[in-house]
PDB file of C-alpha atoms in Angstrom:
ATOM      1  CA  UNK A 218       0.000   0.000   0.000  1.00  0.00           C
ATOM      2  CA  UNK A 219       1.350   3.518  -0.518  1.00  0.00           C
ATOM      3  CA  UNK A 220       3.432   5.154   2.373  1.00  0.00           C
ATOM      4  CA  UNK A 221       3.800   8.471   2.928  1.00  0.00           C
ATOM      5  CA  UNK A 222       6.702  10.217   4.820  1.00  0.00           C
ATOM      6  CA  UNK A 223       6.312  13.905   5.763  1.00  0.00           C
ATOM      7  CA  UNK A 224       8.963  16.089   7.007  1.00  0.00           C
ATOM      8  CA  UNK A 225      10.052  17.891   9.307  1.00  0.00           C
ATOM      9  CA  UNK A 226       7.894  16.898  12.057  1.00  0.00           C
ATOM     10  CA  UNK A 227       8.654  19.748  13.294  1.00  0.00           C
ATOM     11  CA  UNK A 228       9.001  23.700  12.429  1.00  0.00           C
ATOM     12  CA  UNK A 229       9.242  27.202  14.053  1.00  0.00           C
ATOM     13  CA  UNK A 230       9.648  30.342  11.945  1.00  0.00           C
ATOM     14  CA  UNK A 231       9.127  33.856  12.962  1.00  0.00           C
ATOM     15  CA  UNK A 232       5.878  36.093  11.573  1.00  0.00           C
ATOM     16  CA  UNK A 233       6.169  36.714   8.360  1.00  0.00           C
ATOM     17  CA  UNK A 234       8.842  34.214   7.418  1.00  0.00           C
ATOM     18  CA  UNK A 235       7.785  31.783   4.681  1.00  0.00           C
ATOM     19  CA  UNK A 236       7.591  28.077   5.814  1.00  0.00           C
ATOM     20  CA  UNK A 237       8.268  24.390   3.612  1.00  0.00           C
ATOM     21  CA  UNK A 238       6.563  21.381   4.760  1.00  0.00           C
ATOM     22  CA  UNK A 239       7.551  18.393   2.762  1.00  0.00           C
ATOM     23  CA  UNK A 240       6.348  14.743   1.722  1.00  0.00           C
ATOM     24  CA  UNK A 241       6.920  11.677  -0.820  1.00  0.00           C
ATOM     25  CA  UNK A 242       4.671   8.851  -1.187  1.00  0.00           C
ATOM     26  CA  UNK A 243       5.782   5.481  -2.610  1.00  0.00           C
ATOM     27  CA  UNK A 244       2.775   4.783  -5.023  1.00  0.00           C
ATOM     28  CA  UNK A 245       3.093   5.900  -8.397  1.00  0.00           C
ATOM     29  CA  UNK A 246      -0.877   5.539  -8.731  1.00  0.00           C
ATOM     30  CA  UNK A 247      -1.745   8.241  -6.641  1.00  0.00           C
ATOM     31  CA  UNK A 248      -3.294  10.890  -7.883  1.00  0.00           C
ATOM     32  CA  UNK A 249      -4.731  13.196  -5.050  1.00  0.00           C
ATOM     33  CA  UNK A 250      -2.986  14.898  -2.734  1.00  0.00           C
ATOM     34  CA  UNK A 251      -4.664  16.968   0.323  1.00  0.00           C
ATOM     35  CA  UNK A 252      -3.177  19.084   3.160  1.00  0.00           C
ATOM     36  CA  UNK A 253      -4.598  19.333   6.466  1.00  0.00           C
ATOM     37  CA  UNK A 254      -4.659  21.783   9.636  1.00  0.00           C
ATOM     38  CA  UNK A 255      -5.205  21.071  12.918  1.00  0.00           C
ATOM     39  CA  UNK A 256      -5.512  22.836  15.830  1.00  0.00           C
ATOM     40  CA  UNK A 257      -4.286  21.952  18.977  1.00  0.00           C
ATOM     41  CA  UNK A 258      -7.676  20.079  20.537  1.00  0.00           C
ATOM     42  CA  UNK A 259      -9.345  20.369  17.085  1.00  0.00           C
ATOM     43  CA  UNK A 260     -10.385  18.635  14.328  1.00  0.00           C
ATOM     44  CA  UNK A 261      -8.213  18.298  11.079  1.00  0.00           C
ATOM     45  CA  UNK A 262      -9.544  20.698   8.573  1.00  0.00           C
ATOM     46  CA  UNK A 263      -8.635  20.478   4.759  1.00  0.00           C
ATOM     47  CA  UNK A 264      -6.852  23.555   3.154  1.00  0.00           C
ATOM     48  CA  UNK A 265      -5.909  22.836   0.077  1.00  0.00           C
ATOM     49  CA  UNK A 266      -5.059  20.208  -2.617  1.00  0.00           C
ATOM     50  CA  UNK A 267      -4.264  19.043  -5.747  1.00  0.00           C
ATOM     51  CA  UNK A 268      -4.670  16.628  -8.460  1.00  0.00           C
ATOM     52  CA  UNK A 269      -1.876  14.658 -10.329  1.00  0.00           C
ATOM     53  CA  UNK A 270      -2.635  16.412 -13.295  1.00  0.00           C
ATOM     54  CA  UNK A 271      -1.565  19.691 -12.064  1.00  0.00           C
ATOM     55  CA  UNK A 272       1.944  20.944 -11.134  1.00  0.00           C
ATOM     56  CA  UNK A 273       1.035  23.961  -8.852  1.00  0.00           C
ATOM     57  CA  UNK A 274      -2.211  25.377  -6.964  1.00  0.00           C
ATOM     58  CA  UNK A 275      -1.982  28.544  -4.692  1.00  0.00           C
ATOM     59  CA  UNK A 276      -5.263  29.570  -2.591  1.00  0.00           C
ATOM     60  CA  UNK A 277      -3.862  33.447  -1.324  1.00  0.00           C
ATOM     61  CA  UNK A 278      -1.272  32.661   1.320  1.00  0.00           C
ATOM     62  CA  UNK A 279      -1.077  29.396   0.510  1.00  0.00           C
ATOM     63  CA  UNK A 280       0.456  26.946  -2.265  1.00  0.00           C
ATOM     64  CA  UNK A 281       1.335  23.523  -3.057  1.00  0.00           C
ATOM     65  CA  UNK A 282       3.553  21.844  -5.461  1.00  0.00           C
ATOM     66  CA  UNK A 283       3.723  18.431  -7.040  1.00  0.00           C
ATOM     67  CA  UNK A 284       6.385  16.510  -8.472  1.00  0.00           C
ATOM     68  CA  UNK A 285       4.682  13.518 -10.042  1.00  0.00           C
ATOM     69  CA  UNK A 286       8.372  12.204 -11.164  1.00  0.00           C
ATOM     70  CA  UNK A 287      10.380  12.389  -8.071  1.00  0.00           C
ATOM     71  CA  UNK A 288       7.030  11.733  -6.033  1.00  0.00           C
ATOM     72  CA  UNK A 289       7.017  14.442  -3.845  1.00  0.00           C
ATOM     73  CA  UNK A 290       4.441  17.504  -2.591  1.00  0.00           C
ATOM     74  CA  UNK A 291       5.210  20.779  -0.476  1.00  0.00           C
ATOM     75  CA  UNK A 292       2.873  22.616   1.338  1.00  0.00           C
ATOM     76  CA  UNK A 293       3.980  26.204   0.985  1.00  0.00           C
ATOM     77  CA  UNK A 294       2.848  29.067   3.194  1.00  0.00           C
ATOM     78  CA  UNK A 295       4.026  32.657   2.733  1.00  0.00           C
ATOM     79  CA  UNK A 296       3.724  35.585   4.936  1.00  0.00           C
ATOM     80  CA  UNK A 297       3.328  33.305   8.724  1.00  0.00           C
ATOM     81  CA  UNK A 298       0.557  34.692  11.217  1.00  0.00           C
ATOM     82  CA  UNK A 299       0.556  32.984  14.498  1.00  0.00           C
ATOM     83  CA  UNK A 300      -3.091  31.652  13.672  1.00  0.00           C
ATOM     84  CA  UNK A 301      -1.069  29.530  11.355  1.00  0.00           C
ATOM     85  CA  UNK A 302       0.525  27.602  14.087  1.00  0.00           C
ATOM     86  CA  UNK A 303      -1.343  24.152  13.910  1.00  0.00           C
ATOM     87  CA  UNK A 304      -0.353  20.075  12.718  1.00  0.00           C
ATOM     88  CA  UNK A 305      -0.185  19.804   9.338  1.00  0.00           C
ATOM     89  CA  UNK A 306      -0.839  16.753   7.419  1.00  0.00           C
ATOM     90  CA  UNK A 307      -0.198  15.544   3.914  1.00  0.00           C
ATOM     91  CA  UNK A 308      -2.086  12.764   2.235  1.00  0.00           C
ATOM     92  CA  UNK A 309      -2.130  10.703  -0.752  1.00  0.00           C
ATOM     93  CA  UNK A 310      -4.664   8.581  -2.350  1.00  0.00           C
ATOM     94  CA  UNK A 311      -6.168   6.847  -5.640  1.00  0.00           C
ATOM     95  CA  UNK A 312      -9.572   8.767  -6.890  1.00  0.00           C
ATOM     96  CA  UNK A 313     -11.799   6.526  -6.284  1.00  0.00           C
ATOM     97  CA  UNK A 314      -9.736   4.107  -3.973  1.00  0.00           C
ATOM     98  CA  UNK A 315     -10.994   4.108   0.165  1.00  0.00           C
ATOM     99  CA  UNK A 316      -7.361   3.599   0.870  1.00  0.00           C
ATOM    100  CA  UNK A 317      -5.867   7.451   1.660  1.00  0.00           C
ATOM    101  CA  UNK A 318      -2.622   7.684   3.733  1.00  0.00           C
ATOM    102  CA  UNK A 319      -1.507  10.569   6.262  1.00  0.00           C
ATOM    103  CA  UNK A 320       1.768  11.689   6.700  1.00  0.00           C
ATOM    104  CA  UNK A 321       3.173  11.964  10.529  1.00  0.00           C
ATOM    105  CA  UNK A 322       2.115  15.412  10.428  1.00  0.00           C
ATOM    106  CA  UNK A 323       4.318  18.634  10.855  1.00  0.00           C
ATOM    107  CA  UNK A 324       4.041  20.868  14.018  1.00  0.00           C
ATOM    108  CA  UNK A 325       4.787  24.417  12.919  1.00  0.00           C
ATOM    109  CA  UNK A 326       4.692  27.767  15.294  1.00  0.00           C
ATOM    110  CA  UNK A 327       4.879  30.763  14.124  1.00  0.00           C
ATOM    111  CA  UNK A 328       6.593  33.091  16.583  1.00  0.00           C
ATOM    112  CA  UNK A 329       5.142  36.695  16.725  1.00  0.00           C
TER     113      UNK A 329
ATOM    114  CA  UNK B 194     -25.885  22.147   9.043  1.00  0.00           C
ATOM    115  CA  UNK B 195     -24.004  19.962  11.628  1.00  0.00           C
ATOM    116  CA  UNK B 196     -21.552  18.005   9.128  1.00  0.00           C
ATOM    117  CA  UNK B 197     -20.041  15.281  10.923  1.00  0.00           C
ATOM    118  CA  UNK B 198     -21.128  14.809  14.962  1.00  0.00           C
ATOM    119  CA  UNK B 199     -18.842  11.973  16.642  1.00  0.00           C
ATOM    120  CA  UNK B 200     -20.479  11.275  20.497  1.00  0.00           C
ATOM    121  CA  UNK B 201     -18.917  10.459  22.840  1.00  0.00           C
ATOM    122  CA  UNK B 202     -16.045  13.597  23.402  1.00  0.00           C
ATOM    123  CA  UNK B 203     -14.320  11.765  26.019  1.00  0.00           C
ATOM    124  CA  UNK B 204     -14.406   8.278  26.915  1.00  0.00           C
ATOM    125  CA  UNK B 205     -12.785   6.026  30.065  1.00  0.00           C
ATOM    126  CA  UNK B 206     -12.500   2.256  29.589  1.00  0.00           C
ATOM    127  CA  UNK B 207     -11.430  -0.597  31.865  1.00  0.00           C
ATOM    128  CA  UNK B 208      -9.509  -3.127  30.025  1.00  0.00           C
ATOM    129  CA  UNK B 209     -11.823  -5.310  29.032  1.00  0.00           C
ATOM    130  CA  UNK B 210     -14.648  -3.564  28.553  1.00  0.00           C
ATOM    131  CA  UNK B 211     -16.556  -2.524  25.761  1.00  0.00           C
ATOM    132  CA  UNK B 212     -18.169   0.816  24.053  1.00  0.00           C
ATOM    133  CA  UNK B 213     -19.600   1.889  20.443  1.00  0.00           C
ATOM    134  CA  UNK B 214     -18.287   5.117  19.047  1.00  0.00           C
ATOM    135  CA  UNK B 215     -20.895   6.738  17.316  1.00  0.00           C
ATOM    136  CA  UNK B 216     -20.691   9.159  14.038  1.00  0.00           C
ATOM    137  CA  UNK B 217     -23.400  10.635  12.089  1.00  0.00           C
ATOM    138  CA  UNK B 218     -23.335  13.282   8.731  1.00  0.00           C
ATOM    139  CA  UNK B 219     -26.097  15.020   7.366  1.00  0.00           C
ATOM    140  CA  UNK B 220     -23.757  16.374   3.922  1.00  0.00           C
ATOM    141  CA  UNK B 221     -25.401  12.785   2.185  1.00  0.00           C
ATOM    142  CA  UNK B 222     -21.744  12.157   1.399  1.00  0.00           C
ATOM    143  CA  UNK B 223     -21.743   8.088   0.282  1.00  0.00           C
ATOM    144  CA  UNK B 224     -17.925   7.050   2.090  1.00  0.00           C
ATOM    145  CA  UNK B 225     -17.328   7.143   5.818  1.00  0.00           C
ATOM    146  CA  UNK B 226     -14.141   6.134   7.773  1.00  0.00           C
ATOM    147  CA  UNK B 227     -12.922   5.532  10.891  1.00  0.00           C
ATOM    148  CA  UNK B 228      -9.074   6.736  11.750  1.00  0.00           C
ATOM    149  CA  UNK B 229      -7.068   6.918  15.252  1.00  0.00           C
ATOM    150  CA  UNK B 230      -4.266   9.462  15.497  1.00  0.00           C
ATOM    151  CA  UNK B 231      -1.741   8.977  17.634  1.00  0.00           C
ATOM    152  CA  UNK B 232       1.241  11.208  18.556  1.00  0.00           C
ATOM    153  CA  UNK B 233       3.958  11.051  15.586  1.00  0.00           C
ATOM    154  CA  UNK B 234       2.093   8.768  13.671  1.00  0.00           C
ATOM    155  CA  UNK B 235      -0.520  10.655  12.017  1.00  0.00           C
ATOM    156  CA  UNK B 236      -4.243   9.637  10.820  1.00  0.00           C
ATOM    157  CA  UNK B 237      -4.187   5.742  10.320  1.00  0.00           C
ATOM    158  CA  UNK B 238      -7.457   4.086   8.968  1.00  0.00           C
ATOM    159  CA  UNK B 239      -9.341   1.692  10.893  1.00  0.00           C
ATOM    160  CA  UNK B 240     -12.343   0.720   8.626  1.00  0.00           C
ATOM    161  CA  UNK B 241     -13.837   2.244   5.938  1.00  0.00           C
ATOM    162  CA  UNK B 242     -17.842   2.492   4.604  1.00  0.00           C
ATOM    163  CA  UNK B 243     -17.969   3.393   0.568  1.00  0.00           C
ATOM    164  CA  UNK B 244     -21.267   2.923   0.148  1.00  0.00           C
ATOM    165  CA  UNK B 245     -24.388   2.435   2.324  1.00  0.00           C
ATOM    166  CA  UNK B 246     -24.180  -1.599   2.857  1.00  0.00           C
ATOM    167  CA  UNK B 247     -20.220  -1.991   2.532  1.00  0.00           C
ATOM    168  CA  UNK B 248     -17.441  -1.318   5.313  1.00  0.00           C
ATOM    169  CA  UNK B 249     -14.097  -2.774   4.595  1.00  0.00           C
ATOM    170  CA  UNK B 250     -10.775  -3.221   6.739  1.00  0.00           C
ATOM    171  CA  UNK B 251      -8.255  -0.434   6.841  1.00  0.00           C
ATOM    172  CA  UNK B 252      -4.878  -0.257   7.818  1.00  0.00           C
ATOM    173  CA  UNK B 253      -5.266  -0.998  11.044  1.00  0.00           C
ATOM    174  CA  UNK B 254      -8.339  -3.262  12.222  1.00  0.00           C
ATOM    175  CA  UNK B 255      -7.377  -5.404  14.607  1.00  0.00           C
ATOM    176  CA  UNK B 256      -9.531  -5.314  17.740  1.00  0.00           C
ATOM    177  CA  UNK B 257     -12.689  -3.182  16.216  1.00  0.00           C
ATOM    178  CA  UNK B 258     -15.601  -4.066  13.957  1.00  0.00           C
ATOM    179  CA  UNK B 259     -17.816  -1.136  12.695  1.00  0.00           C
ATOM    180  CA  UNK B 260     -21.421  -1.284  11.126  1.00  0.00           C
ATOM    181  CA  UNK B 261     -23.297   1.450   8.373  1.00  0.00           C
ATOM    182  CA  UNK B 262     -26.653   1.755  10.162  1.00  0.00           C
ATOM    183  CA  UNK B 263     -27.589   3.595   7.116  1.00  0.00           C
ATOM    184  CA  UNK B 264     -26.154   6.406   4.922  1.00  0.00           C
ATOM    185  CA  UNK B 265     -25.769   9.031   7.801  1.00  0.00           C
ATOM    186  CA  UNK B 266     -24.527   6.432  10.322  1.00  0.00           C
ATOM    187  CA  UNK B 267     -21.103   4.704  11.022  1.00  0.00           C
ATOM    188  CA  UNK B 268     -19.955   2.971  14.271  1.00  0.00           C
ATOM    189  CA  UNK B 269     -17.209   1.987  15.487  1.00  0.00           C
ATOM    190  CA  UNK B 270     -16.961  -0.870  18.232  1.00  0.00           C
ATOM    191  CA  UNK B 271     -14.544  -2.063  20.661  1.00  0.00           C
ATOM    192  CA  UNK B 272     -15.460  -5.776  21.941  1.00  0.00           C
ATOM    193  CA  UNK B 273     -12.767  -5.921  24.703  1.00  0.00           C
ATOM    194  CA  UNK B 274     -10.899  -2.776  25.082  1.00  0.00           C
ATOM    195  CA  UNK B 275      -7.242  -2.736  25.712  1.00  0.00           C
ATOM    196  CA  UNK B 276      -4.512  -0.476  26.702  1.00  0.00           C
ATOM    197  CA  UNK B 277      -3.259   0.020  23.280  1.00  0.00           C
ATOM    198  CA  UNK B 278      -6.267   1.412  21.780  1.00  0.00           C
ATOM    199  CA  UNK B 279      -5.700   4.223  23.877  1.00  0.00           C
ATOM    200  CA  UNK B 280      -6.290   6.989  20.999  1.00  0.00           C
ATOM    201  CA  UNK B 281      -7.892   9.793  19.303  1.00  0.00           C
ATOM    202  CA  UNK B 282     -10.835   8.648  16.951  1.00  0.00           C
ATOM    203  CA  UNK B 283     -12.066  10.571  14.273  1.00  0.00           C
ATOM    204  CA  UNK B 284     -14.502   9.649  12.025  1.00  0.00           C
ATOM    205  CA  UNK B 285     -14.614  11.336   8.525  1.00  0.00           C
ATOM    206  CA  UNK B 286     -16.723  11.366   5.071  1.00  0.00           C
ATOM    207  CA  UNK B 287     -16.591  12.448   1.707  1.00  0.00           C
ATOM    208  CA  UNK B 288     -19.079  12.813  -1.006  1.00  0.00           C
ATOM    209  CA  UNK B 289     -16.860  10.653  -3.632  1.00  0.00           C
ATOM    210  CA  UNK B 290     -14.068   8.418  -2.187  1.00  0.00           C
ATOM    211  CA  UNK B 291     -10.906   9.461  -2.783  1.00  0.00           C
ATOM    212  CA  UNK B 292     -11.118  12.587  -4.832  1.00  0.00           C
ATOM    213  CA  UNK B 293     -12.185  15.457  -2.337  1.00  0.00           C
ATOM    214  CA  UNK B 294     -11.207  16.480   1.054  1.00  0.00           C
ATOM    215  CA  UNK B 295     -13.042  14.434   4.103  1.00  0.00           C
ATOM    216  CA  UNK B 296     -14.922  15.993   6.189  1.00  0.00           C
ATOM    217  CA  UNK B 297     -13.605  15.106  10.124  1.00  0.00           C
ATOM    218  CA  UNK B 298     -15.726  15.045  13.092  1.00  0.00           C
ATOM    219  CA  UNK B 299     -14.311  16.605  16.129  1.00  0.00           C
ATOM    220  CA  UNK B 300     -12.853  13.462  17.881  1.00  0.00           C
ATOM    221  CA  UNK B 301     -12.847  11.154  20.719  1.00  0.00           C
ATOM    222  CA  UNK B 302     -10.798  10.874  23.167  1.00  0.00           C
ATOM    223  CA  UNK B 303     -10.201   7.486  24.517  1.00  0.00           C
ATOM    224  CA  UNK B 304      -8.787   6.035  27.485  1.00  0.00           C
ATOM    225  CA  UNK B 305      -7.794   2.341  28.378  1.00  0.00           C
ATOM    226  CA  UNK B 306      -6.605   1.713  31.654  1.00  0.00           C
TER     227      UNK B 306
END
């Protein structure tokens, strides 16, 4: 089954400092690719993703980037808030397929 | 609109004993799941609904068995809880498997002792 490795597991930047959250996956057949927030004590929320048939996808502050050859995806985030201190996760699944994998996550704080 | 309501929150357990976790959404999305997180390990599926009628194992099912009431409900059960299913449960759902973002319920938190 596909495996997904995310990295780091942990990051700390200061406001307003860009921050790089990383993963690969091991299945070639995957073709979806969400990120996920969660708050301390909360629930994961999706942000953003993308679709193997796209290279790049940027929702304001926000951005991800997929390299279908070296099978990897970054979670980009420009201009850090605190509110953007959370876990994030990366997944990776087959359209269509129950079978969608999480990364470890990545604990990020964003220092004011 | 409540999307997807887990009950209970919080949860003690004697080893041994057993409880139903129960999730219900009202989005009429057709796949549910069942994950536990646990610290540096991320979301890991338990059991999986695509359809009304169908669950399947997940990555991890050992110890649990789940049931679709119907298309709003999915349960998960623990026959004889032990100490290592200590974890955060989340239940989640999507409209078509695989392709879109699930939708999470806000967790529970459960303790083996």
């Amino acid at each position: 089954g596909e495996n997904v490795e995310q990295h780091p597991s942990t990051l700390s930047v200061q406001e307003g400092d860009s921050a790089v959250i990383k993963c690969t996956y091991s299945d070639s057949a995957s073709n979806y690719f969400p990120w996920y927030k969660q708050e301390l004590g909360k629930r994961p929320q999706l942000i953003i993703d993308i679709r193997s048939n796209v290279g790049e996808k940027k929702d304001q502050r926000i951005a991800v980037t997929l390299n279908k050859t070296a099978k990897h995806f970054s979670l980009h985030i420009t201009e850090t808030q605190p509110e953007d201190s959370a876990v994030y996760f990366c997944a990776a699944s087959i359209i269509d397929n129950n079978d969608m994998r999480f990364g470890a996550g990545t604990r990020l704080t964003v220092k004011p | 609109n409540a999307g997807v309501t887990q009950t209970p929150k919080f949860q003690v357990l004697k080893t041994g004993q057993s409880m139903t976790l129960q999730c219900a959404q009202d989005m009429n999305h057709n796949s549910m799941y069942w994950y536990r997180q646990d610290p540096g390990m991320g979301l890991r599926l338990i059991y999986y609904s695509a359809s009304e009628g169908t669950t399947d194992k997940g990555e991890v099912p050992n110890g649990y068995n789940v049931s679709r009431l119907n298309k709003r409900e999915f349960s998960l059960r623990l026959e004889s809880a032990a100490p290592s299913q200590t974890s955060v449960y989340f239940c989640a759902s999507t409209l078509r498997t695989g392709s879109l973002g699930y939708t999470f319920g806000s967790g529970t938190r459960l303790t083996v002792v």
